[in-house]
Amino acid sequence: MTLLRRDFGIGNGQGTWGYDEDVGLLEFHFPGGGIVETPLSYIGSWFAPREEFLWAWGNPHLDTMRTEVASRCFDFGQANNHQVLMSQPVWCSLDNAWHLAKLAGNLTKVEGIYSALVDDNLRFFWAITDPKWRVLQ
């Protein structure tokens, strides 16, 4: 994440983020007008009231085309008998949810992990796989 923060400003606390599942992009909009985009890839979500992490591979509300990183974690868990990668849900603290998301990133060699609240109780975790500055026309 240090390189993503330095090279793209992702996670620097400035600007806004958004995603478009139809287009398949996670976007970061910065005050100077720059936009960084990366393919939309869900890792999981964390629901605060129940302290529950839900892997994206098992979330029926997500497009399976956008859950590849989580699915590869499931496959790794199955091949190596790591129950936490195959369990649904995982009851854990937010810190441990971050650890699971980072584990997914390490296993699949993504460039970084981004997380944000999508409402008062629900936080999503996404993989950053190929960030690029959007070329404005």
mmCIF file of N, CA and C in Angstrom:
data_model
loop_
_atom_site.group_PDB
_atom_site.id
_atom_site.type_symbol
_atom_site.label_atom_id
_atom_site.label_comp_id
_atom_site.label_asym_id
_atom_site.label_seq_id
_atom_site.Cartn_x
_atom_site.Cartn_y
_atom_site.Cartn_z
ATOM 1 N N MET A 1 0.817 -1.193 0.000
ATOM 2 C CA MET A 1 0.000 0.000 0.000
ATOM 3 C C MET A 1 0.860 1.257 0.000
ATOM 4 N N THR A 2 2.070 1.160 0.497
ATOM 5 C CA THR A 2 2.945 2.329 0.512
ATOM 6 C C THR A 2 3.180 2.836 -0.906
ATOM 7 N N LEU A 3 3.432 1.921 -1.834
ATOM 8 C CA LEU A 3 3.646 2.336 -3.225
ATOM 9 C C LEU A 3 2.370 2.864 -3.855
ATOM 10 N N LEU A 4 1.230 2.272 -3.537
ATOM 11 C CA LEU A 4 -0.043 2.762 -4.075
ATOM 12 C C LEU A 4 -0.353 4.156 -3.544
ATOM 13 N N ARG A 5 -0.022 4.397 -2.290
ATOM 14 C CA ARG A 5 -0.235 5.723 -1.714
ATOM 15 C C ARG A 5 0.697 6.729 -2.382
ATOM 16 N N ARG A 6 1.952 6.343 -2.556
ATOM 17 C CA ARG A 6 2.939 7.247 -3.167
ATOM 18 C C ARG A 6 2.649 7.502 -4.640
ATOM 19 N N ASP A 7 2.407 6.450 -5.405
ATOM 20 C CA ASP A 7 2.264 6.580 -6.855
ATOM 21 C C ASP A 7 0.884 7.038 -7.308
ATOM 22 N N PHE A 8 -0.149 6.692 -6.527
ATOM 23 C CA PHE A 8 -1.512 6.981 -6.965
ATOM 24 C C PHE A 8 -2.327 7.804 -5.964
ATOM 25 N N GLY A 9 -1.874 7.905 -4.727
ATOM 26 C CA GLY A 9 -2.635 8.634 -3.720
ATOM 27 C C GLY A 9 -3.726 7.812 -3.060
ATOM 28 N N ILE A 10 -3.797 6.516 -3.371
ATOM 29 C CA ILE A 10 -4.841 5.658 -2.794
ATOM 30 C C ILE A 10 -4.566 5.469 -1.302
ATOM 31 N N GLY A 11 -5.560 5.774 -0.499
ATOM 32 C CA GLY A 11 -5.423 5.628 0.944
ATOM 33 C C GLY A 11 -4.810 6.822 1.639
ATOM 34 N N ASN A 12 -4.672 7.957 0.941
ATOM 35 C CA ASN A 12 -4.059 9.126 1.569
ATOM 36 C C ASN A 12 -5.066 10.006 2.305
ATOM 37 N N GLY A 13 -6.335 9.596 2.317
ATOM 38 C CA GLY A 13 -7.351 10.342 3.040
ATOM 39 C C GLY A 13 -7.929 11.518 2.275
ATOM 40 N N GLN A 14 -7.531 11.686 1.021
ATOM 41 C CA GLN A 14 -8.060 12.780 0.216
ATOM 42 C C GLN A 14 -8.890 12.222 -0.931
ATOM 43 N N GLY A 15 -9.872 12.974 -1.321
ATOM 44 C CA GLY A 15 -10.688 12.554 -2.450
ATOM 45 C C GLY A 15 -11.811 11.620 -2.035
ATOM 46 N N THR A 16 -12.409 11.011 -3.035
ATOM 47 C CA THR A 16 -13.534 10.113 -2.808
ATOM 48 C C THR A 16 -13.315 8.823 -3.592
ATOM 49 N N TRP A 17 -14.089 7.841 -3.264
ATOM 50 C CA TRP A 17 -14.007 6.565 -3.968
ATOM 51 C C TRP A 17 -15.420 6.188 -4.400
ATOM 52 N N GLY A 18 -15.506 5.271 -5.328
ATOM 53 C CA GLY A 18 -16.787 4.750 -5.753
ATOM 54 C C GLY A 18 -16.553 3.517 -6.605
ATOM 55 N N TYR A 19 -17.611 2.762 -6.824
ATOM 56 C CA TYR A 19 -17.470 1.598 -7.686
ATOM 57 C C TYR A 19 -18.690 1.466 -8.568
ATOM 58 N N ASP A 20 -18.455 0.855 -9.711
ATOM 59 C CA ASP A 20 -19.525 0.615 -10.673
ATOM 60 C C ASP A 20 -19.447 -0.853 -11.043
ATOM 61 N N GLU A 21 -20.341 -1.646 -10.483
ATOM 62 C CA GLU A 21 -20.303 -3.086 -10.726
ATOM 63 C C GLU A 21 -20.600 -3.409 -12.188
ATOM 64 N N ASP A 22 -21.467 -2.625 -12.831
ATOM 65 C CA ASP A 22 -21.793 -2.883 -14.242
ATOM 66 C C ASP A 22 -20.572 -2.724 -15.139
ATOM 67 N N VAL A 23 -19.780 -1.701 -14.876
ATOM 68 C CA VAL A 23 -18.573 -1.446 -15.670
ATOM 69 C C VAL A 23 -17.399 -2.275 -15.145
ATOM 70 N N GLY A 24 -17.440 -2.587 -13.847
ATOM 71 C CA GLY A 24 -16.382 -3.395 -13.246
ATOM 72 C C GLY A 24 -15.172 -2.606 -12.803
ATOM 73 N N LEU A 25 -15.402 -1.390 -12.298
ATOM 74 C CA LEU A 25 -14.279 -0.555 -11.862
ATOM 75 C C LEU A 25 -14.478 -0.026 -10.449
ATOM 76 N N LEU A 26 -13.378 0.015 -9.711
ATOM 77 C CA LEU A 26 -13.283 0.733 -8.452
ATOM 78 C C LEU A 26 -12.509 2.000 -8.788
ATOM 79 N N GLU A 27 -13.062 3.161 -8.405
ATOM 80 C CA GLU A 27 -12.463 4.435 -8.806
ATOM 81 C C GLU A 27 -12.117 5.286 -7.587
ATOM 82 N N PHE A 28 -11.045 6.043 -7.722
ATOM 83 C CA PHE A 28 -10.609 6.991 -6.709
ATOM 84 C C PHE A 28 -10.517 8.356 -7.390
ATOM 85 N N HIS A 29 -11.300 9.317 -6.908
ATOM 86 C CA HIS A 29 -11.344 10.666 -7.479
ATOM 87 C C HIS A 29 -10.621 11.608 -6.523
ATOM 88 N N PHE A 30 -9.673 12.381 -7.063
ATOM 89 C CA PHE A 30 -8.862 13.259 -6.238
ATOM 90 C C PHE A 30 -9.196 14.724 -6.481
ATOM 91 N N PRO A 31 -8.937 15.582 -5.476
ATOM 92 C CA PRO A 31 -9.321 16.986 -5.566
ATOM 93 C C PRO A 31 -8.820 17.707 -6.827
ATOM 94 N N GLY A 32 -7.676 17.376 -7.326
ATOM 95 C CA GLY A 32 -7.134 18.040 -8.511
ATOM 96 C C GLY A 32 -7.752 17.561 -9.816
ATOM 97 N N GLY A 33 -8.687 16.631 -9.737
ATOM 98 C CA GLY A 33 -9.353 16.136 -10.934
ATOM 99 C C GLY A 33 -8.853 14.785 -11.424
ATOM 100 N N GLY A 34 -7.782 14.272 -10.831
ATOM 101 C CA GLY A 34 -7.266 12.978 -11.252
ATOM 102 C C GLY A 34 -8.166 11.838 -10.810
ATOM 103 N N ILE A 35 -8.226 10.802 -11.634
ATOM 104 C CA ILE A 35 -9.019 9.613 -11.319
ATOM 105 C C ILE A 35 -8.149 8.385 -11.530
ATOM 106 N N VAL A 36 -8.069 7.556 -10.502
ATOM 107 C CA VAL A 36 -7.380 6.272 -10.615
ATOM 108 C C VAL A 36 -8.463 5.205 -10.640
ATOM 109 N N GLU A 37 -8.312 4.239 -11.534
ATOM 110 C CA GLU A 37 -9.265 3.144 -11.598
ATOM 111 C C GLU A 37 -8.532 1.812 -11.584
ATOM 112 N N THR A 38 -9.208 0.818 -11.036
ATOM 113 C CA THR A 38 -8.679 -0.537 -10.961
ATOM 114 C C THR A 38 -9.859 -1.487 -11.172
ATOM 115 N N PRO A 39 -9.615 -2.657 -11.744
ATOM 116 C CA PRO A 39 -10.724 -3.607 -11.897
ATOM 117 C C PRO A 39 -11.380 -3.897 -10.552
ATOM 118 N N LEU A 40 -12.691 -3.972 -10.552
ATOM 119 C CA LEU A 40 -13.458 -4.233 -9.335
ATOM 120 C C LEU A 40 -13.291 -5.695 -8.937
ATOM 121 N N SER A 41 -12.739 -5.916 -7.753
ATOM 122 C CA SER A 41 -12.500 -7.271 -7.272
ATOM 123 C C SER A 41 -12.782 -7.321 -5.770
ATOM 124 N N TYR A 42 -13.927 -7.877 -5.425
ATOM 125 C CA TYR A 42 -14.315 -7.986 -4.018
ATOM 126 C C TYR A 42 -13.526 -9.106 -3.333
ATOM 127 N N ILE A 43 -13.083 -8.822 -2.117
ATOM 128 C CA ILE A 43 -12.495 -9.864 -1.267
ATOM 129 C C ILE A 43 -13.539 -10.326 -0.259
ATOM 130 N N GLY A 44 -14.188 -9.374 0.375
ATOM 131 C CA GLY A 44 -15.192 -9.729 1.363
ATOM 132 C C GLY A 44 -15.826 -8.500 1.972
ATOM 133 N N SER A 45 -16.650 -8.743 2.966
ATOM 134 C CA SER A 45 -17.318 -7.657 3.673
ATOM 135 C C SER A 45 -17.329 -7.982 5.161
ATOM 136 N N TRP A 46 -17.438 -6.940 5.958
ATOM 137 C CA TRP A 46 -17.481 -7.096 7.412
ATOM 138 C C TRP A 46 -18.685 -6.342 7.926
ATOM 139 N N PHE A 47 -19.531 -7.033 8.660
ATOM 140 C CA PHE A 47 -20.752 -6.477 9.210
ATOM 141 C C PHE A 47 -20.540 -6.232 10.701
ATOM 142 N N ALA A 48 -20.495 -4.958 11.090
ATOM 143 C CA ALA A 48 -20.122 -4.562 12.452
ATOM 144 C C ALA A 48 -21.027 -5.118 13.552
ATOM 145 N N PRO A 49 -22.360 -5.041 13.430
ATOM 146 C CA PRO A 49 -23.185 -5.499 14.559
ATOM 147 C C PRO A 49 -22.948 -6.953 14.969
ATOM 148 N N ARG A 50 -22.599 -7.799 14.020
ATOM 149 C CA ARG A 50 -22.360 -9.218 14.350
ATOM 150 C C ARG A 50 -20.874 -9.573 14.335
ATOM 151 N N GLU A 51 -20.016 -8.583 14.035
ATOM 152 C CA GLU A 51 -18.579 -8.838 13.868
ATOM 153 C C GLU A 51 -18.381 -10.060 12.983
ATOM 154 N N GLU A 52 -18.891 -9.942 11.769
ATOM 155 C CA GLU A 52 -18.962 -11.072 10.841
ATOM 156 C C GLU A 52 -18.287 -10.707 9.517
ATOM 157 N N PHE A 53 -17.302 -11.490 9.145
ATOM 158 C CA PHE A 53 -16.647 -11.331 7.851
ATOM 159 C C PHE A 53 -17.244 -12.353 6.890
ATOM 160 N N LEU A 54 -17.653 -11.884 5.727
ATOM 161 C CA LEU A 54 -18.235 -12.749 4.708
ATOM 162 C C LEU A 54 -17.340 -12.712 3.471
ATOM 163 N N TRP A 55 -16.753 -13.849 3.135
ATOM 164 C CA TRP A 55 -15.936 -13.929 1.926
ATOM 165 C C TRP A 55 -16.797 -13.640 0.698
ATOM 166 N N ALA A 56 -16.230 -12.943 -0.250
ATOM 167 C CA ALA A 56 -16.974 -12.591 -1.464
ATOM 168 C C ALA A 56 -17.376 -13.828 -2.257
ATOM 169 N N TRP A 57 -16.594 -14.897 -2.198
ATOM 170 C CA TRP A 57 -16.934 -16.107 -2.965
ATOM 171 C C TRP A 57 -18.269 -16.694 -2.530
ATOM 172 N N GLY A 58 -18.714 -16.375 -1.319
ATOM 173 C CA GLY A 58 -19.954 -16.948 -0.817
ATOM 174 C C GLY A 58 -21.088 -15.954 -0.686
ATOM 175 N N ASN A 59 -20.910 -14.761 -1.239
ATOM 176 C CA ASN A 59 -21.948 -13.739 -1.137
ATOM 177 C C ASN A 59 -22.822 -13.792 -2.388
ATOM 178 N N PRO A 60 -24.076 -14.239 -2.251
ATOM 179 C CA PRO A 60 -24.932 -14.400 -3.432
ATOM 180 C C PRO A 60 -25.333 -13.082 -4.093
ATOM 181 N N HIS A 61 -25.048 -11.957 -3.448
ATOM 182 C CA HIS A 61 -25.417 -10.650 -3.994
ATOM 183 C C HIS A 61 -24.339 -10.061 -4.900
ATOM 184 N N LEU A 62 -23.197 -10.727 -4.997
ATOM 185 C CA LEU A 62 -22.090 -10.206 -5.797
ATOM 186 C C LEU A 62 -21.947 -10.990 -7.089
ATOM 187 N N ASP A 63 -21.570 -10.291 -8.136
ATOM 188 C CA ASP A 63 -21.296 -10.907 -9.424
ATOM 189 C C ASP A 63 -20.037 -11.769 -9.299
ATOM 190 N N THR A 64 -20.137 -13.044 -9.636
ATOM 191 C CA THR A 64 -18.990 -13.951 -9.502
ATOM 192 C C THR A 64 -17.809 -13.530 -10.384
ATOM 193 N N MET A 65 -18.063 -12.725 -11.397
ATOM 194 C CA MET A 65 -16.970 -12.198 -12.228
ATOM 195 C C MET A 65 -16.095 -11.228 -11.431
ATOM 196 N N ARG A 66 -16.606 -10.763 -10.293
ATOM 197 C CA ARG A 66 -15.896 -9.759 -9.485
ATOM 198 C C ARG A 66 -15.372 -10.339 -8.174
ATOM 199 N N THR A 67 -15.334 -11.665 -8.059
ATOM 200 C CA THR A 67 -14.905 -12.293 -6.801
ATOM 201 C C THR A 67 -13.718 -13.244 -6.999
ATOM 202 N N GLU A 68 -12.962 -13.038 -8.039
ATOM 203 C CA GLU A 68 -11.877 -13.964 -8.387
ATOM 204 C C GLU A 68 -10.831 -14.098 -7.278
ATOM 205 N N VAL A 69 -10.423 -12.985 -6.671
ATOM 206 C CA VAL A 69 -9.411 -13.045 -5.612
ATOM 207 C C VAL A 69 -9.916 -13.896 -4.452
ATOM 208 N N ALA A 70 -11.151 -13.657 -4.020
ATOM 209 C CA ALA A 70 -11.720 -14.443 -2.922
ATOM 210 C C ALA A 70 -11.854 -15.915 -3.313
ATOM 211 N N SER A 71 -12.242 -16.175 -4.545
ATOM 212 C CA SER A 71 -12.384 -17.564 -5.006
ATOM 213 C C SER A 71 -11.046 -18.285 -5.019
ATOM 214 N N ARG A 72 -9.993 -17.578 -5.387
ATOM 215 C CA ARG A 72 -8.657 -18.203 -5.357
ATOM 216 C C ARG A 72 -8.232 -18.502 -3.926
ATOM 217 N N CYS A 73 -8.660 -17.674 -2.971
ATOM 218 C CA CYS A 73 -8.387 -17.960 -1.554
ATOM 219 C C CYS A 73 -9.108 -19.227 -1.115
ATOM 220 N N PHE A 74 -10.356 -19.362 -1.532
ATOM 221 C CA PHE A 74 -11.113 -20.572 -1.220
ATOM 222 C C PHE A 74 -10.384 -21.797 -1.775
ATOM 223 N N ASP A 75 -9.954 -21.732 -3.027
ATOM 224 C CA ASP A 75 -9.231 -22.848 -3.654
ATOM 225 C C ASP A 75 -7.960 -23.184 -2.893
ATOM 226 N N PHE A 76 -7.220 -22.150 -2.475
ATOM 227 C CA PHE A 76 -5.999 -22.364 -1.695
ATOM 228 C C PHE A 76 -6.343 -23.026 -0.359
ATOM 229 N N GLY A 77 -7.405 -22.542 0.277
ATOM 230 C CA GLY A 77 -7.831 -23.129 1.547
ATOM 231 C C GLY A 77 -8.211 -24.583 1.404
ATOM 232 N N GLN A 78 -8.892 -24.899 0.322
ATOM 233 C CA GLN A 78 -9.305 -26.281 0.074
ATOM 234 C C GLN A 78 -8.092 -27.176 -0.188
ATOM 235 N N ALA A 79 -7.142 -26.674 -0.975
ATOM 236 C CA ALA A 79 -5.957 -27.470 -1.307
ATOM 237 C C ALA A 79 -5.044 -27.671 -0.105
ATOM 238 N N ASN A 80 -5.090 -26.731 0.850
ATOM 239 C CA ASN A 80 -4.161 -26.780 1.984
ATOM 240 C C ASN A 80 -4.866 -26.937 3.333
ATOM 241 N N ASN A 81 -6.152 -27.249 3.294
ATOM 242 C CA ASN A 81 -6.951 -27.473 4.492
ATOM 243 C C ASN A 81 -6.879 -26.310 5.492
ATOM 244 N N HIS A 82 -7.074 -25.089 4.982
ATOM 245 C CA HIS A 82 -7.144 -23.892 5.827
ATOM 246 C C HIS A 82 -8.615 -23.498 5.941
ATOM 247 N N GLN A 83 -9.233 -23.879 7.042
ATOM 248 C CA GLN A 83 -10.672 -23.707 7.232
ATOM 249 C C GLN A 83 -11.127 -22.262 7.156
ATOM 250 N N VAL A 84 -10.327 -21.335 7.651
ATOM 251 C CA VAL A 84 -10.753 -19.935 7.675
ATOM 252 C C VAL A 84 -10.968 -19.386 6.263
ATOM 253 N N LEU A 85 -10.295 -19.953 5.284
ATOM 254 C CA LEU A 85 -10.466 -19.505 3.897
ATOM 255 C C LEU A 85 -11.692 -20.136 3.237
ATOM 256 N N MET A 86 -12.236 -21.172 3.882
ATOM 257 C CA MET A 86 -13.387 -21.880 3.322
ATOM 258 C C MET A 86 -14.640 -21.716 4.173
ATOM 259 N N SER A 87 -14.536 -20.986 5.284
ATOM 260 C CA SER A 87 -15.662 -20.838 6.215
ATOM 261 C C SER A 87 -16.493 -19.617 5.870
ATOM 262 N N GLN A 88 -17.784 -19.759 6.102
ATOM 263 C CA GLN A 88 -18.693 -18.669 5.800
ATOM 264 C C GLN A 88 -19.820 -18.660 6.811
ATOM 265 N N PRO A 89 -20.014 -17.652 7.594
ATOM 266 C CA PRO A 89 -19.157 -16.485 7.770
ATOM 267 C C PRO A 89 -18.016 -16.785 8.736
ATOM 268 N N VAL A 90 -17.122 -15.803 8.879
ATOM 269 C CA VAL A 90 -16.052 -15.869 9.870
ATOM 270 C C VAL A 90 -16.369 -14.786 10.897
ATOM 271 N N TRP A 91 -16.578 -15.179 12.151
ATOM 272 C CA TRP A 91 -16.851 -14.183 13.185
ATOM 273 C C TRP A 91 -15.519 -13.696 13.720
ATOM 274 N N CYS A 92 -15.309 -12.378 13.586
ATOM 275 C CA CYS A 92 -14.019 -11.810 13.970
ATOM 276 C C CYS A 92 -14.129 -10.299 14.144
ATOM 277 N N SER A 93 -13.106 -9.743 14.751
ATOM 278 C CA SER A 93 -13.027 -8.288 14.918
ATOM 279 C C SER A 93 -12.685 -7.645 13.572
ATOM 280 N N LEU A 94 -12.831 -6.332 13.514
ATOM 281 C CA LEU A 94 -12.438 -5.604 12.306
ATOM 282 C C LEU A 94 -10.954 -5.783 12.026
ATOM 283 N N ASP A 95 -10.122 -5.773 13.064
ATOM 284 C CA ASP A 95 -8.684 -6.000 12.858
ATOM 285 C C ASP A 95 -8.435 -7.352 12.196
ATOM 286 N N ASN A 96 -9.134 -8.372 12.648
ATOM 287 C CA ASN A 96 -8.953 -9.695 12.050
ATOM 288 C C ASN A 96 -9.529 -9.758 10.643
ATOM 289 N N ALA A 97 -10.594 -9.004 10.380
ATOM 290 C CA ALA A 97 -11.109 -8.931 9.008
ATOM 291 C C ALA A 97 -10.045 -8.333 8.085
ATOM 292 N N TRP A 98 -9.358 -7.301 8.578
ATOM 293 C CA TRP A 98 -8.249 -6.727 7.803
ATOM 294 C C TRP A 98 -7.166 -7.786 7.553
ATOM 295 N N HIS A 99 -6.865 -8.585 8.568
ATOM 296 C CA HIS A 99 -5.856 -9.639 8.401
ATOM 297 C C HIS A 99 -6.282 -10.650 7.334
ATOM 298 N N LEU A 100 -7.564 -11.011 7.326
ATOM 299 C CA LEU A 100 -8.054 -11.937 6.304
ATOM 300 C C LEU A 100 -7.934 -11.322 4.908
ATOM 301 N N ALA A 101 -8.296 -10.055 4.779
ATOM 302 C CA ALA A 101 -8.193 -9.380 3.483
ATOM 303 C C ALA A 101 -6.737 -9.292 3.028
ATOM 304 N N LYS A 102 -5.842 -8.982 3.954
ATOM 305 C CA LYS A 102 -4.412 -8.917 3.604
ATOM 306 C C LYS A 102 -3.868 -10.296 3.246
ATOM 307 N N LEU A 103 -4.327 -11.323 3.950
ATOM 308 C CA LEU A 103 -3.940 -12.691 3.611
ATOM 309 C C LEU A 103 -4.371 -13.015 2.185
ATOM 310 N N ALA A 104 -5.600 -12.640 1.843
ATOM 311 C CA ALA A 104 -6.091 -12.856 0.476
ATOM 312 C C ALA A 104 -5.194 -12.139 -0.527
ATOM 313 N N GLY A 105 -4.823 -10.922 -0.204
ATOM 314 C CA GLY A 105 -3.935 -10.168 -1.092
ATOM 315 C C GLY A 105 -2.575 -10.813 -1.243
ATOM 316 N N ASN A 106 -2.030 -11.313 -0.141
ATOM 317 C CA ASN A 106 -0.723 -11.979 -0.204
ATOM 318 C C ASN A 106 -0.787 -13.281 -0.984
ATOM 319 N N LEU A 107 -1.843 -14.052 -0.771
ATOM 320 C CA LEU A 107 -1.977 -15.330 -1.471
ATOM 321 C C LEU A 107 -2.124 -15.146 -2.980
ATOM 322 N N THR A 108 -2.774 -14.075 -3.371
ATOM 323 C CA THR A 108 -3.058 -13.861 -4.794
ATOM 324 C C THR A 108 -2.155 -12.807 -5.421
ATOM 325 N N LYS A 109 -1.253 -12.258 -4.632
ATOM 326 C CA LYS A 109 -0.250 -11.307 -5.111
ATOM 327 C C LYS A 109 -0.851 -10.067 -5.788
ATOM 328 N N VAL A 110 -1.865 -9.489 -5.128
ATOM 329 C CA VAL A 110 -2.437 -8.245 -5.634
ATOM 330 C C VAL A 110 -1.545 -7.081 -5.203
ATOM 331 N N GLU A 111 -1.799 -5.918 -5.761
ATOM 332 C CA GLU A 111 -0.966 -4.757 -5.452
ATOM 333 C C GLU A 111 -1.347 -4.080 -4.144
ATOM 334 N N GLY A 112 -2.573 -4.297 -3.693
ATOM 335 C CA GLY A 112 -2.995 -3.695 -2.443
ATOM 336 C C GLY A 112 -4.426 -4.060 -2.104
ATOM 337 N N ILE A 113 -4.844 -3.611 -0.938
ATOM 338 C CA ILE A 113 -6.192 -3.842 -0.434
ATOM 339 C C ILE A 113 -6.774 -2.481 -0.080
ATOM 340 N N TYR A 114 -8.019 -2.278 -0.445
ATOM 341 C CA TYR A 114 -8.721 -1.052 -0.054
ATOM 342 C C TYR A 114 -9.997 -1.460 0.666
ATOM 343 N N SER A 115 -10.344 -0.711 1.696
ATOM 344 C CA SER A 115 -11.563 -0.975 2.437
ATOM 345 C C SER A 115 -12.244 0.332 2.768
ATOM 346 N N ALA A 116 -13.577 0.304 2.741
ATOM 347 C CA ALA A 116 -14.354 1.485 3.100
ATOM 348 C C ALA A 116 -15.729 1.065 3.578
ATOM 349 N N LEU A 117 -16.316 1.919 4.388
ATOM 350 C CA LEU A 117 -17.696 1.706 4.815
ATOM 351 C C LEU A 117 -18.621 2.000 3.648
ATOM 352 N N VAL A 118 -19.577 1.111 3.404
ATOM 353 C CA VAL A 118 -20.578 1.354 2.367
ATOM 354 C C VAL A 118 -21.909 1.776 2.994
ATOM 355 N N ASP A 119 -22.045 1.588 4.289
ATOM 356 C CA ASP A 119 -23.125 2.180 5.080
ATOM 357 C C ASP A 119 -22.658 2.180 6.536
ATOM 358 N N ASP A 120 -23.534 2.503 7.461
ATOM 359 C CA ASP A 120 -23.118 2.642 8.862
ATOM 360 C C ASP A 120 -22.559 1.361 9.471
ATOM 361 N N ASN A 121 -22.953 0.204 8.954
ATOM 362 C CA ASN A 121 -22.566 -1.071 9.559
ATOM 363 C C ASN A 121 -21.747 -1.987 8.673
ATOM 364 N N LEU A 122 -21.685 -1.699 7.401
ATOM 365 C CA LEU A 122 -21.079 -2.631 6.445
ATOM 366 C C LEU A 122 -19.837 -2.040 5.796
ATOM 367 N N ARG A 123 -18.765 -2.799 5.831
ATOM 368 C CA ARG A 123 -17.490 -2.406 5.238
ATOM 369 C C ARG A 123 -17.131 -3.429 4.171
ATOM 370 N N PHE A 124 -16.726 -2.948 3.000
ATOM 371 C CA PHE A 124 -16.246 -3.833 1.932
ATOM 372 C C PHE A 124 -14.722 -3.809 1.900
ATOM 373 N N PHE A 125 -14.161 -4.916 1.442
ATOM 374 C CA PHE A 125 -12.725 -5.033 1.176
ATOM 375 C C PHE A 125 -12.567 -5.387 -0.292
ATOM 376 N N TRP A 126 -11.733 -4.633 -0.995
ATOM 377 C CA TRP A 126 -11.470 -4.876 -2.414
ATOM 378 C C TRP A 126 -9.986 -5.091 -2.642
ATOM 379 N N ALA A 127 -9.680 -5.854 -3.673
ATOM 380 C CA ALA A 127 -8.294 -6.020 -4.115
ATOM 381 C C ALA A 127 -7.994 -4.943 -5.153
ATOM 382 N N ILE A 128 -6.831 -4.371 -5.058
ATOM 383 C CA ILE A 128 -6.354 -3.444 -6.083
ATOM 384 C C ILE A 128 -5.384 -4.253 -6.937
ATOM 385 N N THR A 129 -5.781 -4.483 -8.193
ATOM 386 C CA THR A 129 -5.028 -5.407 -9.026
ATOM 387 C C THR A 129 -4.265 -4.760 -10.174
ATOM 388 N N ASP A 130 -4.730 -3.676 -10.699
ATOM 389 C CA ASP A 130 -4.058 -3.046 -11.839
ATOM 390 C C ASP A 130 -4.446 -1.570 -11.902
ATOM 391 N N PRO A 131 -3.967 -0.770 -10.942
ATOM 392 C CA PRO A 131 -4.382 0.634 -10.913
ATOM 393 C C PRO A 131 -3.773 1.424 -12.069
ATOM 394 N N LYS A 132 -4.599 2.302 -12.624
ATOM 395 C CA LYS A 132 -4.140 3.157 -13.720
ATOM 396 C C LYS A 132 -4.818 4.516 -13.598
ATOM 397 N N TRP A 133 -4.096 5.552 -13.986
ATOM 398 C CA TRP A 133 -4.698 6.869 -14.085
ATOM 399 C C TRP A 133 -5.614 6.875 -15.288
ATOM 400 N N ARG A 134 -6.820 7.381 -15.112
ATOM 401 C CA ARG A 134 -7.740 7.497 -16.230
ATOM 402 C C ARG A 134 -7.276 8.626 -17.136
ATOM 403 N N VAL A 135 -7.230 8.345 -18.404
ATOM 404 C CA VAL A 135 -6.842 9.361 -19.375
ATOM 405 C C VAL A 135 -8.092 10.163 -19.720
ATOM 406 N N LEU A 136 -8.050 11.453 -19.408
ATOM 407 C CA LEU A 136 -9.194 12.307 -19.682
ATOM 408 C C LEU A 136 -9.137 12.790 -21.121
ATOM 409 N N GLN A 137 -10.282 12.840 -21.762
ATOM 410 C CA GLN A 137 -10.334 13.195 -23.186
ATOM 411 C C GLN A 137 -10.629 14.648 -23.381
#
